[in-house]
mmCIF file of C-alpha atoms and ligand atoms in Angstrom:
data_model
loop_
_atom_site.group_PDB
_atom_site.id
_atom_site.type_symbol
_atom_site.label_atom_id
_atom_site.label_comp_id
_atom_site.label_asym_id
_atom_site.label_seq_id
_atom_site.Cartn_x
_atom_site.Cartn_y
_atom_site.Cartn_z
ATOM 1 C CA MET A 244 0.375 0.006 -0.367
ATOM 2 C CA LEU A 245 1.282 3.503 -1.051
ATOM 3 C CA LYS A 246 1.915 5.676 1.735
ATOM 4 C CA ASN A 247 1.754 9.536 1.769
ATOM 5 C CA PRO A 248 0.467 9.481 -2.163
ATOM 6 C CA PRO A 249 1.688 12.213 -4.180
ATOM 7 C CA ILE A 250 -0.051 15.243 -5.869
ATOM 8 C CA SER A 251 -0.208 16.021 -9.318
ATOM 9 C CA LYS A 252 -1.255 18.751 -11.493
ATOM 10 C CA ILE A 253 -4.122 19.333 -14.147
ATOM 11 C CA ILE A 254 -5.015 22.294 -16.215
ATOM 12 C CA LEU A 255 -8.697 22.292 -16.673
ATOM 13 C CA GLU A 256 -10.480 25.241 -18.499
ATOM 14 C CA GLY A 257 -7.136 27.092 -18.131
ATOM 15 C CA ARG A 258 -7.020 26.746 -14.156
ATOM 16 C CA GLU A 259 -4.763 25.002 -12.836
ATOM 17 C CA PHE A 260 -5.535 22.269 -9.773
ATOM 18 C CA LEU A 261 -3.500 20.219 -7.383
ATOM 19 C CA ILE A 262 -4.563 16.552 -7.105
ATOM 20 C CA LYS A 263 -3.967 14.664 -3.867
ATOM 21 C CA ARG A 264 -3.326 11.016 -5.495
ATOM 22 C CA ASP A 265 -5.179 8.780 -2.884
ATOM 23 C CA ASP A 266 -6.652 6.835 -5.970
ATOM 24 C CA LEU A 267 -3.076 5.434 -5.978
ATOM 25 C CA ILE A 268 -3.284 3.798 -2.805
ATOM 26 C CA ASP A 269 -4.417 0.151 -3.488
ATOM 27 C CA PRO A 270 -6.220 -1.383 -6.040
ATOM 28 C CA HIS A 271 -9.338 -2.023 -3.952
ATOM 29 C CA LEU A 272 -8.751 -0.049 -0.851
ATOM 30 C CA ALA A 273 -7.862 3.037 -1.903
ATOM 31 C CA GLY A 274 -9.426 6.957 -1.841
ATOM 32 C CA ASN A 275 -11.631 8.310 0.673
ATOM 33 C CA LYS A 276 -12.776 4.535 1.911
ATOM 34 C CA TYR A 277 -8.811 4.092 2.783
ATOM 35 C CA ARG A 278 -8.757 7.060 4.748
ATOM 36 C CA LYS A 279 -12.159 6.365 6.315
ATOM 37 C CA LEU A 280 -10.728 2.517 7.064
ATOM 38 C CA TYR A 281 -7.553 3.765 8.302
ATOM 39 C CA SER A 282 -7.819 2.817 12.211
ATOM 40 C CA LEU A 283 -9.530 -0.558 11.175
ATOM 41 C CA ILE A 284 -6.247 -1.146 8.367
ATOM 42 C CA ASN A 285 -4.567 -0.258 11.957
ATOM 43 C CA THR A 286 -6.276 -2.837 13.842
ATOM 44 C CA PRO A 287 -4.363 -5.958 14.630
ATOM 45 C CA LYS A 288 -5.924 -9.063 13.287
ATOM 46 C CA GLU A 289 -6.423 -10.798 16.750
ATOM 47 C CA HIS A 290 -8.903 -7.843 17.570
ATOM 48 C CA LEU A 291 -11.566 -8.805 15.754
ATOM 49 C CA GLN A 292 -13.499 -11.791 13.751
ATOM 50 C CA THR A 293 -16.540 -10.389 11.570
ATOM 51 C CA ILE A 294 -17.123 -7.666 9.986
ATOM 52 C CA ILE A 295 -20.843 -6.268 9.102
ATOM 53 C CA SER A 296 -21.837 -3.899 6.772
ATOM 54 C CA TYR A 297 -24.658 -3.132 4.520
ATOM 55 C CA GLY A 298 -25.244 -0.847 1.110
ATOM 56 C CA GLY A 299 -25.576 -0.696 -2.201
ATOM 57 C CA THR A 300 -24.456 -3.574 -4.660
ATOM 58 C CA GLN A 301 -21.919 -1.512 -6.525
ATOM 59 C CA SER A 302 -20.354 0.283 -3.119
ATOM 60 C CA ASN A 303 -17.212 1.385 -3.580
ATOM 61 C CA ALA A 304 -17.118 1.144 0.645
ATOM 62 C CA MET A 305 -17.935 -2.476 -0.031
ATOM 63 C CA LEU A 306 -15.316 -3.262 -1.993
ATOM 64 C CA ALA A 307 -12.823 -1.370 0.193
ATOM 65 C CA ILE A 308 -13.824 -3.251 3.102
ATOM 66 C CA ALA A 309 -14.302 -6.617 1.416
ATOM 67 C CA ALA A 310 -10.431 -5.771 0.367
ATOM 68 C CA LEU A 311 -9.255 -5.001 4.166
ATOM 69 C CA CYS A 312 -11.101 -8.279 5.698
ATOM 70 C CA LYS A 313 -9.259 -10.578 2.965
ATOM 71 C CA GLN A 314 -6.109 -8.917 4.150
ATOM 72 C CA LYS A 315 -6.551 -9.238 7.875
ATOM 73 C CA GLU A 316 -8.773 -12.834 7.422
ATOM 74 C CA TRP A 317 -12.018 -11.267 9.095
ATOM 75 C CA GLU A 318 -14.847 -12.751 8.032
ATOM 76 C CA PHE A 319 -17.334 -10.044 6.102
ATOM 77 C CA LEU A 320 -21.039 -9.931 6.215
ATOM 78 C CA TYR A 321 -22.822 -7.773 3.428
ATOM 79 C CA TYR A 322 -26.295 -6.672 3.399
ATOM 80 C CA THR A 323 -27.967 -5.548 0.138
ATOM 81 C CA LYS A 324 -31.793 -5.264 -0.551
ATOM 82 C CA PRO A 325 -32.515 -8.684 -3.259
ATOM 83 C CA LEU A 326 -30.245 -9.010 -6.530
ATOM 84 C CA ASN A 327 -31.306 -9.450 -9.852
ATOM 85 C CA ALA A 328 -30.153 -12.757 -11.717
ATOM 86 C CA ILE A 329 -27.891 -10.837 -14.026
ATOM 87 C CA MET A 330 -26.135 -8.915 -11.476
ATOM 88 C CA LYS A 331 -25.194 -11.803 -9.797
ATOM 89 C CA SER A 332 -23.653 -13.723 -12.598
ATOM 90 C CA GLN A 333 -21.806 -10.389 -13.513
ATOM 91 C CA LYS A 334 -17.700 -11.212 -14.259
ATOM 92 C CA SER A 335 -16.651 -7.199 -13.399
ATOM 93 C CA GLY A 336 -17.957 -4.446 -11.442
ATOM 94 C CA ASN A 337 -17.457 -4.223 -7.549
ATOM 95 C CA PHE A 338 -19.768 -6.743 -6.526
ATOM 96 C CA TYR A 339 -18.023 -9.098 -8.379
ATOM 97 C CA HIS A 340 -14.618 -8.762 -7.151
ATOM 98 C CA ALA A 341 -15.685 -8.026 -3.478
ATOM 99 C CA THR A 342 -16.952 -11.803 -3.996
ATOM 100 C CA GLU A 343 -13.785 -12.745 -5.297
ATOM 101 C CA LEU A 344 -12.464 -11.309 -2.249
ATOM 102 C CA GLY A 345 -14.661 -13.713 0.282
ATOM 103 C CA MET A 346 -17.665 -11.108 0.954
ATOM 104 C CA LYS A 347 -20.392 -12.853 2.250
ATOM 105 C CA HIS A 348 -23.583 -11.643 0.494
ATOM 106 C CA HIS A 349 -26.995 -11.617 2.062
ATOM 107 C CA GLU A 350 -30.335 -10.477 0.654
ATOM 108 C CA LEU A 351 -32.828 -8.152 2.694
ATOM 109 C CA GLU A 352 -35.888 -6.550 2.122
ATOM 110 C CA GLU A 353 -35.029 -2.986 2.079
ATOM 111 C CA ASN A 354 -37.262 -1.595 4.652
ATOM 112 C CA LEU A 355 -35.657 -4.396 7.360
ATOM 113 C CA TYR A 356 -32.492 -2.797 6.990
ATOM 114 C CA ARG A 357 -32.344 -0.181 10.233
ATOM 115 C CA ASP A 358 -34.092 -2.555 12.696
ATOM 116 C CA PHE A 359 -31.764 -5.539 11.212
ATOM 117 C CA ILE A 360 -28.652 -3.868 11.556
ATOM 118 C CA GLY A 361 -29.825 -2.169 14.890
ATOM 119 C CA SER A 362 -30.079 -5.918 16.439
ATOM 120 C CA GLN A 363 -26.887 -6.831 15.182
ATOM 121 C CA ARG A 364 -25.171 -3.593 17.014
ATOM 122 C CA LEU A 365 -27.230 -4.962 20.410
ATOM 123 C CA SER A 366 -25.853 -8.334 20.076
ATOM 124 C CA LEU A 367 -22.156 -7.808 19.313
ATOM 125 C CA ASP A 368 -19.599 -9.718 20.797
ATOM 126 C CA GLU A 369 -16.324 -7.865 21.003
ATOM 127 C CA LYS A 370 -14.877 -9.415 17.778
ATOM 128 C CA VAL A 371 -17.777 -8.201 15.680
ATOM 129 C CA TYR A 372 -17.848 -4.669 14.139
ATOM 130 C CA VAL A 373 -20.660 -3.081 11.950
ATOM 131 C CA ILE A 374 -19.918 -0.168 9.737
ATOM 132 C CA ASP A 375 -22.440 1.728 8.693
ATOM 133 C CA GLN A 376 -23.329 2.394 4.861
ATOM 134 C CA GLY A 377 -20.681 3.810 2.991
ATOM 135 C CA GLY A 378 -18.411 3.639 5.937
ATOM 136 C CA ALA A 379 -20.026 6.705 8.175
ATOM 137 C CA ASP A 380 -18.352 6.138 10.929
ATOM 138 C CA SER A 381 -16.652 8.110 13.741
ATOM 139 C CA SER A 382 -13.925 6.302 13.457
ATOM 140 C CA ALA A 383 -12.817 7.427 10.381
ATOM 141 C CA ARG A 384 -11.625 10.982 11.740
ATOM 142 C CA GLU A 385 -8.259 9.457 12.467
ATOM 143 C CA GLY A 386 -7.713 8.718 9.078
ATOM 144 C CA LEU A 387 -8.578 12.035 7.735
ATOM 145 C CA SER A 388 -6.798 14.008 10.229
ATOM 146 C CA VAL A 389 -3.546 11.914 9.102
ATOM 147 C CA LEU A 390 -4.599 13.300 5.111
ATOM 148 C CA ALA A 391 -4.704 16.611 6.643
ATOM 149 C CA ASP A 392 -1.136 16.477 8.071
ATOM 150 C CA GLU A 393 0.012 15.252 4.674
ATOM 151 C CA ILE A 394 -1.684 18.031 3.177
ATOM 152 C CA LEU A 395 -0.401 20.579 5.623
ATOM 153 C CA GLU A 396 3.397 18.982 5.218
ATOM 154 C CA ALA A 397 2.884 19.559 1.847
ATOM 155 C CA LYS A 398 2.952 23.455 2.165
ATOM 156 C CA LEU A 399 1.213 23.962 -0.583
ATOM 157 C CA GLN A 400 0.070 27.585 -2.097
ATOM 158 C CA ILE A 401 -3.718 26.769 -2.058
ATOM 159 C CA ASP A 402 -6.978 28.446 -1.088
ATOM 160 C CA ALA A 403 -9.388 25.581 -0.541
ATOM 161 C CA VAL A 404 -9.394 21.718 -0.316
ATOM 162 C CA ALA A 405 -12.212 20.028 -2.528
ATOM 163 C CA THR A 406 -13.783 16.455 -2.292
ATOM 164 C CA PRO A 407 -17.194 15.087 -3.137
ATOM 165 C CA SER A 408 -19.907 13.974 -0.680
ATOM 166 C CA GLY A 409 -22.187 11.314 -0.499
ATOM 167 C CA THR A 410 -22.373 10.553 3.434
ATOM 168 C CA GLY A 411 -20.263 13.650 3.957
ATOM 169 C CA THR A 412 -18.082 11.838 6.184
ATOM 170 C CA THR A 413 -14.867 12.524 4.357
ATOM 171 C CA ALA A 414 -15.639 16.447 3.702
ATOM 172 C CA LEU A 415 -16.893 16.893 7.569
ATOM 173 C CA PHE A 416 -13.584 15.267 9.105
ATOM 174 C CA LEU A 417 -11.507 16.855 6.530
ATOM 175 C CA ALA A 418 -12.933 20.400 7.166
ATOM 176 C CA LEU A 419 -12.408 19.780 11.097
ATOM 177 C CA ALA A 420 -8.892 18.724 10.946
ATOM 178 C CA LEU A 421 -8.151 22.031 8.175
ATOM 179 C CA PRO A 422 -9.870 24.695 10.149
ATOM 180 C CA ASN A 423 -7.314 27.101 7.860
ATOM 181 C CA LEU A 424 -8.100 26.166 4.610
ATOM 182 C CA LYS A 425 -11.659 26.234 2.887
ATOM 183 C CA VAL A 426 -13.040 22.663 2.429
ATOM 184 C CA TYR A 427 -15.916 22.730 -0.780
ATOM 185 C CA THR A 428 -17.706 19.671 -1.500
ATOM 186 C CA THR A 429 -20.901 18.836 -3.443
ATOM 187 C CA PRO A 430 -23.983 16.700 -2.297
ATOM 188 C CA CYS A 431 -24.038 13.465 -4.793
ATOM 189 C CA VAL A 432 -26.777 11.391 -2.876
ATOM 190 C CA GLY A 433 -29.767 14.224 -2.365
ATOM 191 C CA ASN A 434 -29.459 17.924 -1.889
ATOM 192 C CA SER A 435 -27.723 19.968 0.483
ATOM 193 C CA ALA A 436 -30.247 19.915 3.223
ATOM 194 C CA TYR A 437 -29.975 15.904 3.294
ATOM 195 C CA LEU A 438 -25.997 16.232 3.632
ATOM 196 C CA LYS A 439 -25.730 18.336 6.459
ATOM 197 C CA GLU A 440 -28.245 15.980 7.951
ATOM 198 C CA GLN A 441 -25.897 13.231 7.520
ATOM 199 C CA MET A 442 -22.737 15.581 8.885
ATOM 200 C CA LEU A 443 -24.786 16.294 11.900
ATOM 201 C CA ALA A 444 -25.769 12.699 12.596
ATOM 202 C CA LEU A 445 -21.692 12.589 13.292
ATOM 203 C CA HIS A 446 -20.648 15.849 14.531
ATOM 204 C CA SER A 447 -22.800 18.283 16.683
ATOM 205 C CA GLU A 448 -21.937 21.242 14.426
ATOM 206 C CA LEU A 449 -20.936 22.472 10.576
ATOM 207 C CA PRO A 450 -17.740 23.820 11.122
ATOM 208 C CA GLN A 451 -17.367 27.207 8.905
ATOM 209 C CA ASN A 452 -14.489 26.270 6.651
ATOM 210 C CA LEU A 453 -16.722 23.374 5.398
ATOM 211 C CA ILE A 454 -18.846 24.945 2.367
ATOM 212 C CA ILE A 455 -21.288 22.926 0.627
ATOM 213 C CA LEU A 456 -21.857 23.820 -3.298
ATOM 214 C CA GLU A 457 -25.070 23.098 -4.177
ATOM 215 C CA PRO A 458 -24.999 21.769 -8.104
ATOM 216 C CA LYS A 459 -26.907 23.856 -10.597
ATOM 217 C CA LYS A 460 -28.761 21.094 -11.674
ATOM 218 C CA LYS A 461 -30.615 17.979 -9.834
ATOM 219 C CA TYR A 462 -28.523 14.941 -10.815
ATOM 220 C CA HIS A 463 -29.504 11.649 -8.779
ATOM 221 C CA PHE A 464 -27.136 8.818 -7.599
ATOM 222 C CA ALA A 465 -26.189 6.502 -9.931
ATOM 223 C CA LYS A 466 -27.881 7.590 -12.856
ATOM 224 C CA LEU A 467 -26.082 8.140 -16.168
ATOM 225 C CA TYR A 468 -25.600 11.930 -17.518
ATOM 226 C CA PRO A 469 -24.017 12.844 -20.242
ATOM 227 C CA VAL A 470 -22.310 15.804 -19.176
ATOM 228 C CA PHE A 471 -20.726 13.554 -16.097
ATOM 229 C CA LEU A 472 -19.342 11.469 -19.175
ATOM 230 C CA GLU A 473 -17.831 14.656 -20.856
ATOM 231 C CA MET A 474 -16.335 15.528 -17.631
ATOM 232 C CA TYR A 475 -14.736 12.137 -17.408
ATOM 233 C CA LYS A 476 -13.464 12.425 -20.404
ATOM 234 C CA LYS A 477 -12.108 16.062 -19.916
ATOM 235 C CA THR A 478 -10.464 15.438 -16.513
ATOM 236 C CA LYS A 479 -8.871 12.088 -17.935
ATOM 237 C CA GLU A 480 -7.149 14.057 -21.339
ATOM 238 C CA ALA A 481 -5.897 16.508 -18.370
ATOM 239 C CA GLY A 482 -4.187 13.441 -17.024
ATOM 240 C CA VAL A 483 -5.942 12.106 -14.359
ATOM 241 C CA VAL A 484 -8.757 9.422 -14.223
ATOM 242 C CA PHE A 485 -11.600 9.780 -11.774
ATOM 243 C CA ASP A 486 -14.816 7.767 -10.794
ATOM 244 C CA LEU A 487 -17.807 8.118 -12.521
ATOM 245 C CA LEU A 488 -20.392 9.029 -9.792
ATOM 246 C CA TYR A 489 -18.822 11.570 -7.430
ATOM 247 C CA ALA A 490 -16.549 13.863 -9.313
ATOM 248 C CA PRO A 491 -18.364 14.715 -12.212
ATOM 249 C CA SER A 492 -20.477 17.006 -10.220
ATOM 250 C CA MET A 493 -17.712 18.327 -8.045
ATOM 251 C CA TRP A 494 -15.611 19.074 -11.120
ATOM 252 C CA GLN A 495 -18.640 21.024 -12.291
ATOM 253 C CA ALA A 496 -19.032 22.764 -9.212
ATOM 254 C CA LEU A 497 -15.678 23.972 -8.846
ATOM 255 C CA LEU A 498 -15.690 25.154 -12.178
ATOM 256 C CA GLU A 499 -18.592 26.786 -12.230
ATOM 257 C CA GLN A 500 -18.808 28.346 -8.657
ATOM 258 C CA THR A 501 -15.302 29.282 -7.435
ATOM 259 C CA ASP A 502 -11.825 30.912 -8.324
ATOM 260 C CA ASP A 503 -9.996 29.757 -5.558
ATOM 261 C CA ARG A 504 -6.354 27.616 -6.014
ATOM 262 C CA ILE A 505 -7.549 24.318 -4.840
ATOM 263 C CA LEU A 506 -6.525 21.072 -3.866
ATOM 264 C CA TYR A 507 -8.623 18.404 -5.055
ATOM 265 C CA VAL A 508 -8.547 15.214 -3.039
ATOM 266 C CA HIS A 509 -9.297 12.109 -5.421
ATOM 267 C CA SER A 510 -11.596 10.093 -3.447
ATOM 268 C CA GLY A 511 -11.109 7.048 -5.715
ATOM 269 C CA GLY A 512 -13.553 4.669 -6.996
ATOM 270 C CA VAL A 513 -11.931 4.495 -10.304
ATOM 271 C CA SER A 514 -12.529 0.476 -9.673
ATOM 272 C CA GLY A 515 -16.591 1.118 -10.518
ATOM 273 C CA ASN A 516 -16.175 3.189 -13.882
ATOM 274 C CA GLU A 517 -15.680 -0.424 -15.714
ATOM 275 C CA SER A 518 -19.228 -1.118 -15.562
ATOM 276 C CA MET A 519 -20.184 2.568 -15.488
ATOM 277 C CA LEU A 520 -19.084 3.006 -18.631
ATOM 278 C CA GLU A 521 -20.646 -0.569 -20.069
ATOM 279 C CA ARG A 522 -23.903 1.204 -19.156
ATOM 280 C CA TYR A 523 -22.834 4.428 -20.859
ATOM 281 C CA LYS A 524 -21.899 2.672 -23.884
ATOM 282 C CA LYS A 525 -25.212 0.296 -23.972
ATOM 283 C CA LYS A 526 -27.576 3.684 -23.729
ATOM 284 C CA TYR A 527 -25.448 6.254 -25.770
ATOM 285 C CA GLY A 528 -23.064 4.039 -27.667
ATOM 286 C CA SER A 529 -20.264 5.953 -26.673
HETATM 287 C C1 PLP B 746 -17.331 6.867 -1.158
HETATM 288 C C2 PLP B 746 -17.068 7.762 -1.853
HETATM 289 C C3 PLP B 746 -17.276 9.100 -1.521
HETATM 290 C C4 PLP B 746 -18.444 9.676 -0.587
HETATM 291 O O1 PLP B 746 -17.409 9.646 0.699
HETATM 292 P P1 PLP B 746 -18.309 10.401 1.902
HETATM 293 O O2 PLP B 746 -17.458 10.022 3.058
HETATM 294 O O3 PLP B 746 -19.700 9.248 2.001
HETATM 295 O O4 PLP B 746 -19.146 11.573 1.695
HETATM 296 C C5 PLP B 746 -17.032 9.912 -2.698
HETATM 297 N N1 PLP B 746 -16.205 9.494 -3.523
HETATM 298 C C6 PLP B 746 -16.050 8.249 -4.025
HETATM 299 C C7 PLP B 746 -15.175 8.037 -4.991
HETATM 300 C C8 PLP B 746 -16.558 7.292 -2.998
HETATM 301 O O5 PLP B 746 -16.056 6.165 -3.538
#
């Protein structure tokens, strides 16, 4: 695993952006999932036996946890809503790779999630650890302060750091660890109000330096948008491959709504591009 990944430079629309290359940390356990799972990565094997989590079937968090459990020889139980047969038989994508890494998958009706996971927490023995959907866990704070230290040590000429949000765990803890820099984020799952709600479940108040940029248009998570594919191609041509679910919206907001000198923290997720690109190809033929 690559420690303290390098910082690259790209030019987009004539502006220079710095990129913290967290995507290069590891093929499966990279990006913000590496940062969020940092304290578990540093937990001695013997301390745990089983990890339980739940969420989407192509989730990047799922794949990262599967890679972690494989390394640690921990059992990984993952709950999702019922899957169709096509999905189960696919030989690509995060679900396939996570299964290859030993993940044990269980299907659960969606409305049962909350109660079920709650009951798992209550009946836990010490060797079982439950990670909320997307890795929204207060234990993520440690790994994000390590990232903040790496950023500060690089002594960059920047005004702001940027990273896209799902649960907001990454952006929140990064903002708390970098009080003297602006931290830009954008909601990729739901709107700003929902994002704030999720962040407030992790921390009692939102730091002043955390700035949520609302996209000008409404996008639904994991849907296909030609403008997202265009942004993906544009950043790829500029020299760095980003994911197709979160990054396009963040880049769009940064280009349209800011003019600061920005360090973009690559949040990883490029392993999901294979299946996303297939979907774009099927729908739009390119
Ligand atoms: C999980 C993920 C995010 C969202 O991170 P949160 O901490 O949940 O806000 C952003 N980008 C990528 C590529 C991800 O996989």
